[in-house]
Every structure is written in C-alpha cells, then in structure tokens.
CSV table of C-alpha atoms in Angstrom, one decimal:
chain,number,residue,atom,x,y,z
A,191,UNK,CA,-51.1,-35.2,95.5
A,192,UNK,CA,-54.6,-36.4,94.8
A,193,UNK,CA,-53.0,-38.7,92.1
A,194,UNK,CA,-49.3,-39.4,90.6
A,195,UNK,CA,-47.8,-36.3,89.3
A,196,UNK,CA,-44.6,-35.9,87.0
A,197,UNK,CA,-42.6,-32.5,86.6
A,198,UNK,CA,-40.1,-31.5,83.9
A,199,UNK,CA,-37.3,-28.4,85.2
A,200,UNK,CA,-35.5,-27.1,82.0
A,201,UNK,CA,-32.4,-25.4,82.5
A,202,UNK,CA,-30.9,-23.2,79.7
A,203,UNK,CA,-27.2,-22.8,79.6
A,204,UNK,CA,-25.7,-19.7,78.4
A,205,UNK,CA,-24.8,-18.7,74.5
A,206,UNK,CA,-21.7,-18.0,72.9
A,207,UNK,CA,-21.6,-14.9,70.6
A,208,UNK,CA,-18.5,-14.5,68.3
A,209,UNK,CA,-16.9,-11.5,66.2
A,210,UNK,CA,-15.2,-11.7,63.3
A,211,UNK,CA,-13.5,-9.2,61.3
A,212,UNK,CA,-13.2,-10.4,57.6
A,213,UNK,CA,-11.4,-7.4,56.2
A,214,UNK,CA,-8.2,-6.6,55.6
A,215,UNK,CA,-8.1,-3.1,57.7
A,216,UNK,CA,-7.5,-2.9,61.6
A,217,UNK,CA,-9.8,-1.8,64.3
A,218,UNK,CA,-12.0,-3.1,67.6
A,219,UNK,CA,-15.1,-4.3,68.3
A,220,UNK,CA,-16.4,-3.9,72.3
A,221,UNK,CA,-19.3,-5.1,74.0
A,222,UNK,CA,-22.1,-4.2,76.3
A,223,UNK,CA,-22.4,-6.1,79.0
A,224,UNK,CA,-18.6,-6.7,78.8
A,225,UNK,CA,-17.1,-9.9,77.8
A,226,UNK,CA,-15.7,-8.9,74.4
A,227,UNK,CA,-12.8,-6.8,73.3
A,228,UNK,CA,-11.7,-7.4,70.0
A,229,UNK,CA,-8.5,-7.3,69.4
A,230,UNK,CA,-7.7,-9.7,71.4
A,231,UNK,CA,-10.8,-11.4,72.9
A,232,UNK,CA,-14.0,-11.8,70.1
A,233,UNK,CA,-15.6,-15.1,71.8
A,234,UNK,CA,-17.7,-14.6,75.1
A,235,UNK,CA,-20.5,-16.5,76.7
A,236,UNK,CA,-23.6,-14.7,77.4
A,237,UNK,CA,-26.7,-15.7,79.3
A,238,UNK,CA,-29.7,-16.9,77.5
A,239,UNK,CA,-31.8,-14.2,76.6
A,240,UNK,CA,-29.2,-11.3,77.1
A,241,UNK,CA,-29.2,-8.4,74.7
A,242,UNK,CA,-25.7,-7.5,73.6
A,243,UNK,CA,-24.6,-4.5,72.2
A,244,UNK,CA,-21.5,-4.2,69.8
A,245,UNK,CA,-19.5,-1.4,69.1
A,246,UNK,CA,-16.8,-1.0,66.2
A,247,UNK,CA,-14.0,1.6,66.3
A,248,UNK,CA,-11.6,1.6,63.3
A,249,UNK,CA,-7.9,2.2,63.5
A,250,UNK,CA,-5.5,4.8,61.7
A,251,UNK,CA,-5.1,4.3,58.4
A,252,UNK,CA,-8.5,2.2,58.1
A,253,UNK,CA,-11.9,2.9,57.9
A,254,UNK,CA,-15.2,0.9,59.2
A,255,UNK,CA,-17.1,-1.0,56.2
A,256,UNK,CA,-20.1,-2.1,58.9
A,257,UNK,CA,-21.6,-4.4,60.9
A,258,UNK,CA,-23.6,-8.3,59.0
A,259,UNK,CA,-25.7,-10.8,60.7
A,260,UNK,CA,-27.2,-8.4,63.6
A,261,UNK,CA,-30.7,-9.0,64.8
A,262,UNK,CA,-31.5,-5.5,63.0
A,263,UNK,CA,-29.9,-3.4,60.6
A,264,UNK,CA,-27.0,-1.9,62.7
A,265,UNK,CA,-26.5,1.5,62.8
A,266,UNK,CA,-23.1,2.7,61.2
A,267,UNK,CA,-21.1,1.9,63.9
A,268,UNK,CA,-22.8,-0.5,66.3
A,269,UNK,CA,-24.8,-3.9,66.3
A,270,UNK,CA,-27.6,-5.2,68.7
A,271,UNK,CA,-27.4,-9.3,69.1
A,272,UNK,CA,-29.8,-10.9,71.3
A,273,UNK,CA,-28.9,-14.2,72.9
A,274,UNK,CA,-31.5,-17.0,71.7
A,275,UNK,CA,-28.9,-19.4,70.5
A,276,UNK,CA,-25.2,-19.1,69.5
A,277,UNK,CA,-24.3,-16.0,67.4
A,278,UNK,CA,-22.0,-14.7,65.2
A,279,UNK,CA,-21.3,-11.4,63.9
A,280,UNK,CA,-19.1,-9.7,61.3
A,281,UNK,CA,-17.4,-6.5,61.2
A,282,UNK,CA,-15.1,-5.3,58.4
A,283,UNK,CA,-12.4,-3.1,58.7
A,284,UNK,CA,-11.0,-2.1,55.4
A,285,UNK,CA,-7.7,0.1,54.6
A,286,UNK,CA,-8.9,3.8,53.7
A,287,UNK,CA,-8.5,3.8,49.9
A,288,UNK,CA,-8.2,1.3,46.8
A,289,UNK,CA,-8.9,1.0,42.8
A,290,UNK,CA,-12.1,1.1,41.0
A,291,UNK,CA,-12.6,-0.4,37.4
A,292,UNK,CA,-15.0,1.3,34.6
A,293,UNK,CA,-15.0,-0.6,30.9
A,294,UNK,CA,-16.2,1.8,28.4
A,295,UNK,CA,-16.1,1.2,24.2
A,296,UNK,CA,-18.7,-0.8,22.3
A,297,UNK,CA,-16.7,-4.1,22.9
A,298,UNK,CA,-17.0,-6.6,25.8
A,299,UNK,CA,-14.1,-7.9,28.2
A,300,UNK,CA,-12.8,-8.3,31.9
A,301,UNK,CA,-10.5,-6.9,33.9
A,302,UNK,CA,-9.0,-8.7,36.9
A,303,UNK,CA,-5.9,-8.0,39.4
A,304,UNK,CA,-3.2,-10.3,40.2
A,305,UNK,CA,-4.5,-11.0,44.3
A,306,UNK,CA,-8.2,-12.1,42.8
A,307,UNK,CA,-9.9,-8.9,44.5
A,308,UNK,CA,-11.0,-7.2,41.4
A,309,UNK,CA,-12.8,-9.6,38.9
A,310,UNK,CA,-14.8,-7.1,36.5
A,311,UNK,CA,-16.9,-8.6,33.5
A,312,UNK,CA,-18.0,-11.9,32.2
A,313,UNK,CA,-20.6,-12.1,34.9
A,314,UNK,CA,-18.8,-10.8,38.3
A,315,UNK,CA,-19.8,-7.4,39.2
A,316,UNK,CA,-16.3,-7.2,41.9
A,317,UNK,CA,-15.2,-4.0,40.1
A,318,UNK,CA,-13.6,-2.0,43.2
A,319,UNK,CA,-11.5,-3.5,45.8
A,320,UNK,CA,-10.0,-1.3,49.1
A,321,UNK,CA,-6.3,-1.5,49.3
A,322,UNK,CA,-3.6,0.1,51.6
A,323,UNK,CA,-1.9,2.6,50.5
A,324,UNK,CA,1.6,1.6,48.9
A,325,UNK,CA,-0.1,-1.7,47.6
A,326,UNK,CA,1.1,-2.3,44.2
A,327,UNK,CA,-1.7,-3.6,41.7
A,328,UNK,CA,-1.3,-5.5,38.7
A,329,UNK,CA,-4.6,-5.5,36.7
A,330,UNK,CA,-5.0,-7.5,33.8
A,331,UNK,CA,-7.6,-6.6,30.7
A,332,UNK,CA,-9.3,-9.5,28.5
A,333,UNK,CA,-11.4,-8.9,25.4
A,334,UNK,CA,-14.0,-11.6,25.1
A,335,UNK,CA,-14.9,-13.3,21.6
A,336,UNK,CA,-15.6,-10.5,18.6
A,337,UNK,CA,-14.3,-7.8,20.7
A,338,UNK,CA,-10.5,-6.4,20.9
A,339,UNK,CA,-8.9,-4.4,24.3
A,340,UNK,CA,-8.5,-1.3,22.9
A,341,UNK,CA,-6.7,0.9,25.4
A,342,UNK,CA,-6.5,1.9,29.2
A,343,UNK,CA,-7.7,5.3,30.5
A,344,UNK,CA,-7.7,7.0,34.2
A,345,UNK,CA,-5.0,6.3,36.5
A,346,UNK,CA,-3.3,3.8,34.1
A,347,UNK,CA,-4.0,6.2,30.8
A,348,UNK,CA,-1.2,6.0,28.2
A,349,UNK,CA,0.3,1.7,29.2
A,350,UNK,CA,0.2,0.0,26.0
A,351,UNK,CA,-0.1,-3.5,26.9
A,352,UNK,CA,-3.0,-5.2,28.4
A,353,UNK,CA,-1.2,-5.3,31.7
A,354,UNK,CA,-1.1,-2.3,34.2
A,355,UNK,CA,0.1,-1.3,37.2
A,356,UNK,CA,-0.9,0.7,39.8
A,357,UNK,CA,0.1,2.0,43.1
A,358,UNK,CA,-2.9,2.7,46.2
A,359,UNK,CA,-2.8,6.0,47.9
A,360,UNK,CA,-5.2,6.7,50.5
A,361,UNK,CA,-8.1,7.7,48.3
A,362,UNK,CA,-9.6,5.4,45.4
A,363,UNK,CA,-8.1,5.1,41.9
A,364,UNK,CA,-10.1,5.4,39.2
A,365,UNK,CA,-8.7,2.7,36.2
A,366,UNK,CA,-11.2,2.7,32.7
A,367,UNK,CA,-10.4,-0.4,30.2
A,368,UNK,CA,-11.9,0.3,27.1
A,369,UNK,CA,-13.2,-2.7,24.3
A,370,UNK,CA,-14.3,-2.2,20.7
A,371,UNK,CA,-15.7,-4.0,19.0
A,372,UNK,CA,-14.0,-6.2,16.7
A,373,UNK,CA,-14.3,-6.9,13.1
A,374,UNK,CA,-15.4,-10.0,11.2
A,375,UNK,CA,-14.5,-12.3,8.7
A,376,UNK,CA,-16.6,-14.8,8.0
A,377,UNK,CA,-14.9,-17.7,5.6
A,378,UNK,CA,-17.1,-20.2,3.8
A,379,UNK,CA,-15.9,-23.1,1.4
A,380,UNK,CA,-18.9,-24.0,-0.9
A,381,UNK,CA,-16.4,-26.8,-3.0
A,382,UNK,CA,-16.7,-30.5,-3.0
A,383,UNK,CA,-12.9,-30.3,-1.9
A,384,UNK,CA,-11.2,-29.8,1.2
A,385,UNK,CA,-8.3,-27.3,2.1
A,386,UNK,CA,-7.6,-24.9,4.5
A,387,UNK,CA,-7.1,-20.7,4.2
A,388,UNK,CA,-4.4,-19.3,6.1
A,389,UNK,CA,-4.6,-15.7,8.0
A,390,UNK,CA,-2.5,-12.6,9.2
A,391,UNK,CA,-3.1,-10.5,12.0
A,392,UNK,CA,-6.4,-11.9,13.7
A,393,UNK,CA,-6.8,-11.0,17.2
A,394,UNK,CA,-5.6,-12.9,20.0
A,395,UNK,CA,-7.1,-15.9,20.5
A,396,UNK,CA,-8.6,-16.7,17.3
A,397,UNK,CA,-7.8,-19.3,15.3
A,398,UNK,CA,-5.4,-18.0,12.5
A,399,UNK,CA,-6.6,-20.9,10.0
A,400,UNK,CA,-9.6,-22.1,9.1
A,401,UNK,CA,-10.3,-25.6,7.9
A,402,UNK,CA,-12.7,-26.6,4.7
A,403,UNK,CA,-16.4,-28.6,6.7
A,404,UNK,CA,-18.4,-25.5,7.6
A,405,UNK,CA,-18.0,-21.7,7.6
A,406,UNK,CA,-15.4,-20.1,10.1
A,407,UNK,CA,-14.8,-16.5,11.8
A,408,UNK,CA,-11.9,-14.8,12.8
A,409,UNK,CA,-11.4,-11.3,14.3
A,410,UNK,CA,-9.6,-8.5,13.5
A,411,UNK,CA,-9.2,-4.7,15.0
A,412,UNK,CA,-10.8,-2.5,12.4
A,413,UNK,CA,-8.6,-1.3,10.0
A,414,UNK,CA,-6.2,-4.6,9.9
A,415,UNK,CA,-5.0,-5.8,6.6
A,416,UNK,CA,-5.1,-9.7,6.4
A,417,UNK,CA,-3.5,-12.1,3.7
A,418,UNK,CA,-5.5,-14.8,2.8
A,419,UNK,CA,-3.7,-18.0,1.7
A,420,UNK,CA,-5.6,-21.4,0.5
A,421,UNK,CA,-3.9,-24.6,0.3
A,422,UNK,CA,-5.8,-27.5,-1.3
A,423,UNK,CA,-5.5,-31.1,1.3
A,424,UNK,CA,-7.8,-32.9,-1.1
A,425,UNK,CA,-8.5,-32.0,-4.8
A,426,UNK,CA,-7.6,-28.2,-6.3
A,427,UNK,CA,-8.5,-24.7,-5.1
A,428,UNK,CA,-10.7,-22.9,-8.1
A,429,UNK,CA,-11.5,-19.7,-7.0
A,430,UNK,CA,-11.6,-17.0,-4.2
A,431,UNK,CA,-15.3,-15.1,-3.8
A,432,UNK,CA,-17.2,-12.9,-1.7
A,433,UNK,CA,-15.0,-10.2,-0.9
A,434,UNK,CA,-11.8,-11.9,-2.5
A,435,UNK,CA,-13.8,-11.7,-6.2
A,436,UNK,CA,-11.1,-10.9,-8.6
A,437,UNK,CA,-7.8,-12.2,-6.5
A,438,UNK,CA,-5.5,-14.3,-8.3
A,439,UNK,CA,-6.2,-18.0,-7.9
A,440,UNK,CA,-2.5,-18.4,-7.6
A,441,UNK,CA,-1.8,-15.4,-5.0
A,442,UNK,CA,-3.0,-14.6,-1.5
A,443,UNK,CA,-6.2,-12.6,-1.5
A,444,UNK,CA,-5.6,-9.1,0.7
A,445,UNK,CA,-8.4,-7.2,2.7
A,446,UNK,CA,-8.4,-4.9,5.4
A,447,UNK,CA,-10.5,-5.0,7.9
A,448,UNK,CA,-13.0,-1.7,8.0
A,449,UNK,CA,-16.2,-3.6,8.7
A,450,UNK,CA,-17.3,-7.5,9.0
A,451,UNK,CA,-16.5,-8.9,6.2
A,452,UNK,CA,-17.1,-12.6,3.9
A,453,UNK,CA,-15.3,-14.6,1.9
A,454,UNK,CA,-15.6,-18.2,0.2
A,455,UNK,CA,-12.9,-20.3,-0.9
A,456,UNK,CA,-13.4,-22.9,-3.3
A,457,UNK,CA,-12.0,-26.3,-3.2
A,458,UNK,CA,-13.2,-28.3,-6.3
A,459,UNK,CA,-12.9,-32.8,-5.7
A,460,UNK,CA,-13.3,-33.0,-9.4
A,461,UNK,CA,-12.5,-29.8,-11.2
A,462,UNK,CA,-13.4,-29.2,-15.0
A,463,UNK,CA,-12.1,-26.1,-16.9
A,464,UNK,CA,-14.3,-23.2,-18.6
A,465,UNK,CA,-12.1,-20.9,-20.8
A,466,UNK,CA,-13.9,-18.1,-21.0
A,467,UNK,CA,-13.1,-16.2,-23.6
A,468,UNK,CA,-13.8,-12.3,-22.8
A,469,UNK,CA,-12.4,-9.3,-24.1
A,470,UNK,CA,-12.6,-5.6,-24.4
A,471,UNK,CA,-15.8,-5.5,-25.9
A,472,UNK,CA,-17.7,-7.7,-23.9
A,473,UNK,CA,-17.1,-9.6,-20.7
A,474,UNK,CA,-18.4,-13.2,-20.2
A,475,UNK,CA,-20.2,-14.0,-16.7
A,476,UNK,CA,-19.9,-17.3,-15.8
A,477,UNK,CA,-22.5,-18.0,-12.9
A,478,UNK,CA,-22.4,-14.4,-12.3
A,479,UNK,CA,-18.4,-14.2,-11.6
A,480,UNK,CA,-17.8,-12.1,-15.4
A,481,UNK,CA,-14.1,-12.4,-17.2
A,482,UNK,CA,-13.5,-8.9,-19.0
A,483,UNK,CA,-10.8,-10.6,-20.9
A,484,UNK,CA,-9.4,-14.5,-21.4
A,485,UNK,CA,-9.5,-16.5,-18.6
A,486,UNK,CA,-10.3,-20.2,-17.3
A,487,UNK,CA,-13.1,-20.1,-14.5
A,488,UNK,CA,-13.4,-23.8,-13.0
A,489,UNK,CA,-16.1,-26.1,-11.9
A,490,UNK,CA,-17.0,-29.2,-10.1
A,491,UNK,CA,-17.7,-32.0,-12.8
A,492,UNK,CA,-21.4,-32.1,-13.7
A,493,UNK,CA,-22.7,-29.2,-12.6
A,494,UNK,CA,-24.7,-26.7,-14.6
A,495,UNK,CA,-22.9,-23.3,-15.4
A,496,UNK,CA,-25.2,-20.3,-16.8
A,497,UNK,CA,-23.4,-18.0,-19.2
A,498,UNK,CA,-24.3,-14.2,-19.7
A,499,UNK,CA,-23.0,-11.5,-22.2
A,500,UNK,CA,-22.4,-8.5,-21.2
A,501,UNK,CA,-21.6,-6.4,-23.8
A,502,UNK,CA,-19.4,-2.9,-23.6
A,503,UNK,CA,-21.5,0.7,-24.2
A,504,UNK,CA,-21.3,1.1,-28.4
A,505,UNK,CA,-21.0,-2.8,-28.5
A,506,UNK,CA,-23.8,-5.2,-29.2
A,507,UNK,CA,-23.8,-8.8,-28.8
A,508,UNK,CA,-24.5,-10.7,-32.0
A,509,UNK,CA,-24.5,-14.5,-30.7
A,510,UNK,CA,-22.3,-17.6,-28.6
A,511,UNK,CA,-19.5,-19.2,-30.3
A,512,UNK,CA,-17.3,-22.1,-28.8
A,513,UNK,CA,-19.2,-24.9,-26.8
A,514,UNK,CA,-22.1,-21.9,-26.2
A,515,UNK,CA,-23.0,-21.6,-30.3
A,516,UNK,CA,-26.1,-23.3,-30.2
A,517,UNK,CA,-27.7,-21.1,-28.1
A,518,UNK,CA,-28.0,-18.5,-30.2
A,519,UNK,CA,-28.4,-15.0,-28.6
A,520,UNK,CA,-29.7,-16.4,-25.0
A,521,UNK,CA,-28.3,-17.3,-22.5
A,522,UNK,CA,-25.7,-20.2,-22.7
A,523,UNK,CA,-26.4,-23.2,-20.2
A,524,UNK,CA,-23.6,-26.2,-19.8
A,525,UNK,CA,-23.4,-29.0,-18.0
A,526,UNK,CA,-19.6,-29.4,-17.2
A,527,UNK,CA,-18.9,-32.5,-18.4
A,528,UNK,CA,-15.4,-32.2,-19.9
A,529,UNK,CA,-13.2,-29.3,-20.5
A,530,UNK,CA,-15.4,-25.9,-22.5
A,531,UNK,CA,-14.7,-23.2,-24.8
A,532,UNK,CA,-17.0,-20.3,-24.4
A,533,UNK,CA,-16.6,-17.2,-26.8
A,534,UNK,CA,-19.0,-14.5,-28.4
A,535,UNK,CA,-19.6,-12.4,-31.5
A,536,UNK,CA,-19.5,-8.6,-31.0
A,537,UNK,CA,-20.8,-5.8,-33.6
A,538,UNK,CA,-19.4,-2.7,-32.6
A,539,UNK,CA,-22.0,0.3,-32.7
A,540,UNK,CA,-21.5,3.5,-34.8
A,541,UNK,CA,-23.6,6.5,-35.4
A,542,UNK,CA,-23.3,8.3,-39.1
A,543,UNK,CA,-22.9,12.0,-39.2
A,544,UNK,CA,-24.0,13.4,-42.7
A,545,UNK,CA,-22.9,16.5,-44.1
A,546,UNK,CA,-24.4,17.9,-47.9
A,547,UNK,CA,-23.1,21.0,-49.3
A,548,UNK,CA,-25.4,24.0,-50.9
A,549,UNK,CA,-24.1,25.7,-53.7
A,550,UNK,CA,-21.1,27.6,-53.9
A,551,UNK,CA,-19.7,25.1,-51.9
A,552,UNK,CA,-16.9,25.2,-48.7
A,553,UNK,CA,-15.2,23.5,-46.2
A,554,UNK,CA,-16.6,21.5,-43.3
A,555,UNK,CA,-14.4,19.8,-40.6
A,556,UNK,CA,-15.7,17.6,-37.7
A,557,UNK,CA,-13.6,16.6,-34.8
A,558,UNK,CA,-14.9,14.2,-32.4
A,559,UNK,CA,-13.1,12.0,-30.1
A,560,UNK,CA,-13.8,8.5,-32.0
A,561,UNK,CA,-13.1,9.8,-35.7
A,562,UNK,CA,-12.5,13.4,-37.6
A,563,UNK,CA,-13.0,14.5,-41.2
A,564,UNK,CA,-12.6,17.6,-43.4
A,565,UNK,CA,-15.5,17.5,-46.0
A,566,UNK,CA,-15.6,19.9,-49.3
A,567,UNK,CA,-18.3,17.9,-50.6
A,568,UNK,CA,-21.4,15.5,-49.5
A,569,UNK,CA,-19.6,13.5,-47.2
A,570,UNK,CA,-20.6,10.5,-44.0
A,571,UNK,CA,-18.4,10.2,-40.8
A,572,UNK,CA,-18.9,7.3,-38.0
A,573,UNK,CA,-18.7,8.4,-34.7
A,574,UNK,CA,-19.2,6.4,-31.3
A,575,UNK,CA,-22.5,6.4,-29.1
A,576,UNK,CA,-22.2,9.5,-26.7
A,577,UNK,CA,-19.2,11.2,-28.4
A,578,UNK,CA,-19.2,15.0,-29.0
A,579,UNK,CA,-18.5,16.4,-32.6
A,580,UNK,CA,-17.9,20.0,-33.2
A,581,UNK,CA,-18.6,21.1,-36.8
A,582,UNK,CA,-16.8,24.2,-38.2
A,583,UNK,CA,-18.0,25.5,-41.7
A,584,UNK,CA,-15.7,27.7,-43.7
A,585,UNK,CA,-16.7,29.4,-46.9
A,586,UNK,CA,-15.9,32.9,-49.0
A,587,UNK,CA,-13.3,33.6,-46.6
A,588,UNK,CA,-15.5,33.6,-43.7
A,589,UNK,CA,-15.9,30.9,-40.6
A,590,UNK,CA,-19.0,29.7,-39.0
A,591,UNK,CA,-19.5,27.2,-36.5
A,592,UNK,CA,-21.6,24.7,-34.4
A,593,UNK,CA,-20.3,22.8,-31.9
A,594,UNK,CA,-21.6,19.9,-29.1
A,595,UNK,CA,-23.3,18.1,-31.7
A,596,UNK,CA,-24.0,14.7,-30.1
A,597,UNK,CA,-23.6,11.4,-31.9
A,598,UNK,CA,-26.1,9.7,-33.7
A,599,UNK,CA,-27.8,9.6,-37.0
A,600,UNK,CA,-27.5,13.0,-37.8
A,601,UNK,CA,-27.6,15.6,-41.4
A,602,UNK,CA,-25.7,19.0,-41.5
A,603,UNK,CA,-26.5,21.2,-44.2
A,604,UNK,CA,-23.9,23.5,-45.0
A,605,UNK,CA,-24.9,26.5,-46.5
C-alpha cells in the first residue's frame, strides 16, 4: 500500500438453457450434466462457462427431425451448448409420415391444405408437411392468371374438383396438381362508341364481360367454345373483326378456344352507312373487310374508307359505279360524309374455240363444262378460263378424237 488502491471482484451468476420442441411428434430431450429431462423439465440453470450436452430420443409413432441453434452443427441425434449467456435450443419431433405436393403441366398455380401446413406455389416453397397417420387432409388447387387446374394425379388421381382429400399413413403421400396453360382472348374496341361484349365459359376468375376504354383478356381451357355478345351503352355497334370477321352484326360471334385468340368490336358515336354493293363476280373490300355480295359496312362520320375490287377468276373489272364512279378503274377513296353507294362494272372473260372443216366435211362436238356445241361446219364456241373441252370428230362412218384441250384462243382443224 505504497499509495490508494481500488479493486473490482466480478461475480458471474449462472445461465439458463431452455429446450423447445416445436413439432408436432413426441419424444425427450436429456442432458449432460443433468438438470434437463424433457418431457417434463426443459428449463435448467447451468454454471457460467459449463458445456452441456443434449440428447434427443423420439417416441413410437414419431421420428427425430434434429437439433437448431447449437453452438455447432449437431450430430443427428445430439447438440453441444456452451454456457456464455442464456440459451435456447430447438428439437423437433415430427409424426413418421405425411403428404408431399408436385405441380406438373405448362400452367402455373398453388396448392394449399386446409391446417396452413402445405402452401405450394406463388412464391412459398412449403410443399411437404409430416402428418400422423389417420390425419385427414383437405388440399386445395388454384390456377393463377392465364393458366387453368387441369387435373390431380398420385394419391388423389381420378377427384374431379379442385378439392382433395387425403388420408396420412405412416409413409409420405405423394399428391401431383397439374396446370395448363390457358387460352387467350384478347378483345379490342377501335370505335368512337362505347359498349360492352358479353362472354361464355371463361375460366374462373375472369371477368366474363368486357367494357369498351382499352383492350381486355379473358381465359379459356383450350378447346372452349365462347359466344360473344356486344351491346352498344353509347352510339351503335358496326361490326365484329379480328377473329369474329364475317359474324352477323346482329348475332353473337362463336369461337372456340384452340389457341390465343383476338377480337375487336366496334362501337361507332356517329355511324354513316356504306352499301357495298358486291356480287358473285366480284367482291368489294371496304378498308380491307370485302362484301362478296350486298351488304352495308358502317363507319364513323368523316373518316376516309379505301375501296378495292376484287374481281372473280374469268371476271375483269371494267370501272366504279355509285358514289365510287369518278375514280375510274383505281382505287375508290371516300370521305364518309353522308350515307354511300358503292357498286362496280364486271366483263365476264371468255376464251373462243374455233373449229374449220376440210373438205368432205363431218361432225365435230365439243363438251366442256361452261358451254358445248356440235359443229358440221366452220363454227366458234366460248368457253371459260381453265375449262377442259374434249373434241370428238366424226366423219365417213369413222370416229376420231382429242380430248383435254384447254381453254383459250384456240383453231381445230378437222380433217
């Protein structure tokens, strides 16, 4: 004690280490040193510093999952805890069997049982859950957005709903939930009008109707046939395109479902009227939508509707009559101002088949498809583009003949 001195003494108290046994199987957990024996008692006081050993033994009818939160990794069945500060450990005891869940199929969904244990898809990986045996378990299958549950396979093979049951034994099940993947119909509405367009059989959970603003999709199983229904809210429905192109404007436009499919439904604010008069010689395209025979096509007032001929094989188009006439043999442009009348002129084509007779003279009959003739002198016939004619010559008594004569300008001479 040359000067003043001060001393500390630290005293360390002993430290609490605590089992838990999260799972829902049965077994004990001992200790060495004694102090815990759990079943009954999992809480003990150690000295600070002390090593502790843990050692799990499972009951019948469960099995031992393993040890979490040791100073180390643990060795199957036992856990090494040193006493620095309070402790806890975990050891999970689980029943000896339970249900595993595979999707398959091109499509995407989840799968989740009734008690929360099994959440598979969508993010959660819990796919497998241990339960004891005689549990019953209700799984439940979702298809997510553009796909469709398609069917169950494994231990619930052959339950047509999307709801299954199954019962744990003491080894794992195996469930598989299968997706496709679902077929679309994209609807678009390119009118200045506003409607809606009504649907049949669309998967669950998608809107059956779709609303005129912007484009919509529904979802179908492939293979579905849908009816399509428009109803105008605001101005007139005109027309049904995309894969509805030729459907009544008056019916319900029918499609099914092998492949995505579009669709546009046209709701006119302001509508004008085009008769278009085609016919069996030449259809009328009116903005590339072609009448084959009289019909009224109908636009949005002002806008600019390009008209094209399209003449039949063996017809050629001679010129625009109607509101088109000025335009001659090109292409007929109209501003839809009012009401319109569009018509055409049509020569029909013909080839000439000649036949002259040498001297004495005989018969000679042609027989084509378009037109036939039996000649016993210089004679023409008119037969359509691409038909066949077969010529048969008689004279004296005697018969010749030539046949697959094709038609066009063409001279025979009989002799």
């Amino acid at each position: 004690m040359s000067r003043n001195r001060e001393v500390t003494a630290s005293f360390v108290g002993p430290r609490t280490l605590s089992v838990t046994k999260p799972g829902r199987g049965a077994g004990t957990v001992t200790s060495s040193p004694a102090g815990i024996a759990c079943g009954a008692d999992c809480t003990q006081p150690y000295p600070f510093g002390q090593a502790v050993v843990l050692t799990a033994v499972a009951a019948s009818g469960s099995v031992f999952e393993g040890f979490s939160r040791c100073d180390s990794t643990p060795t199957p069945t036992s856990c090494r805890v040193t006493m620095t500060a309070n402790r806890t450990v975990d050891a999970v005891f689980s029943p000896p069997g339970g249900v595993t869940v595979q999707r398959t199929g091109g499509g995407a969904g989840t799968v989740v049982s009734d008690d929360g244990l099994i959440a598979c898809g969508a993010g959660s990986t819990q796919c497998s859950a241990r339960y004891a045996s005689g549990t019953r378990v209700r799984l439940t299958a979702s298809a997510a957005a553009g796909s469709f549950f398609d069917a169950w396979g494994g231990a619930c093979a052959g339950v047509g709903s999307a709801s299954c049951e199954v019962v744990a034994t003491g080894g794992f099940l195996s469930v598989t939930a299968v997706f496709g993947q679902a077929a679309a119909l994209t609807i678009g509405f390119p009118g200045a009008g506003s409607g809606f367009v009504d649907s049949t059989g669309s998967l669950p959970g998608t809107e059956p109707q779709c609303v005129s603003g912007a484009s919509c999709t529904l979802f179908f199983k492939p293979g579905t046939s849908t009816s399509l229904t428009a109803t105008p809210t605001a101005g007139f429905f005109s027309e049904w395109g995309g894969n509805c192109t030729g459907a009544l404007r008056t019916g319900s436009c029918q499609i099914v479902m092998f492949g995505n499919r579009s669709v546009t439904a046209t709701f006119l604010a302001d509508p004008i009227t085009a008769h278009v008069l085609g016919d069996q010689d030449i259809a009328i395209a009116a903005n590339g939508v072609s009448c084959d025979q009289p019909c009224d096509r109908f636009f949005e007032r002002g806008t600019a509707v390009t008209f094209e001929a399209m003449p039949r094989p063996g017809r050629i188009f001679t010129g625009w009559g109607g509101d088109c006439a000025p335009f001659g043999n090109s292409s007929c442009v109209l501003e839809m101002t009012g009401n319109k009348t569009v018509s055409t002129t049509v020569l029909i084509e013909r080839y000439v088949l000649t036949v002259s007779f040498g001297d004495p003279a005989g018969r000679v009959v042609l027989t084509g498809s378009s037109a036939s003739a039996s000649c016993t002198e210089n004679c023409t016939t008119f037969f359509a583009p691409g038909d066949t004619v077969t010529v048969e010559a008689s004279a004296m008594g005697s018969t010749s003949s030539a046949s697959g004569a094709t038609a066009a300008t063409r001279g025979v001479r009989a002799c």
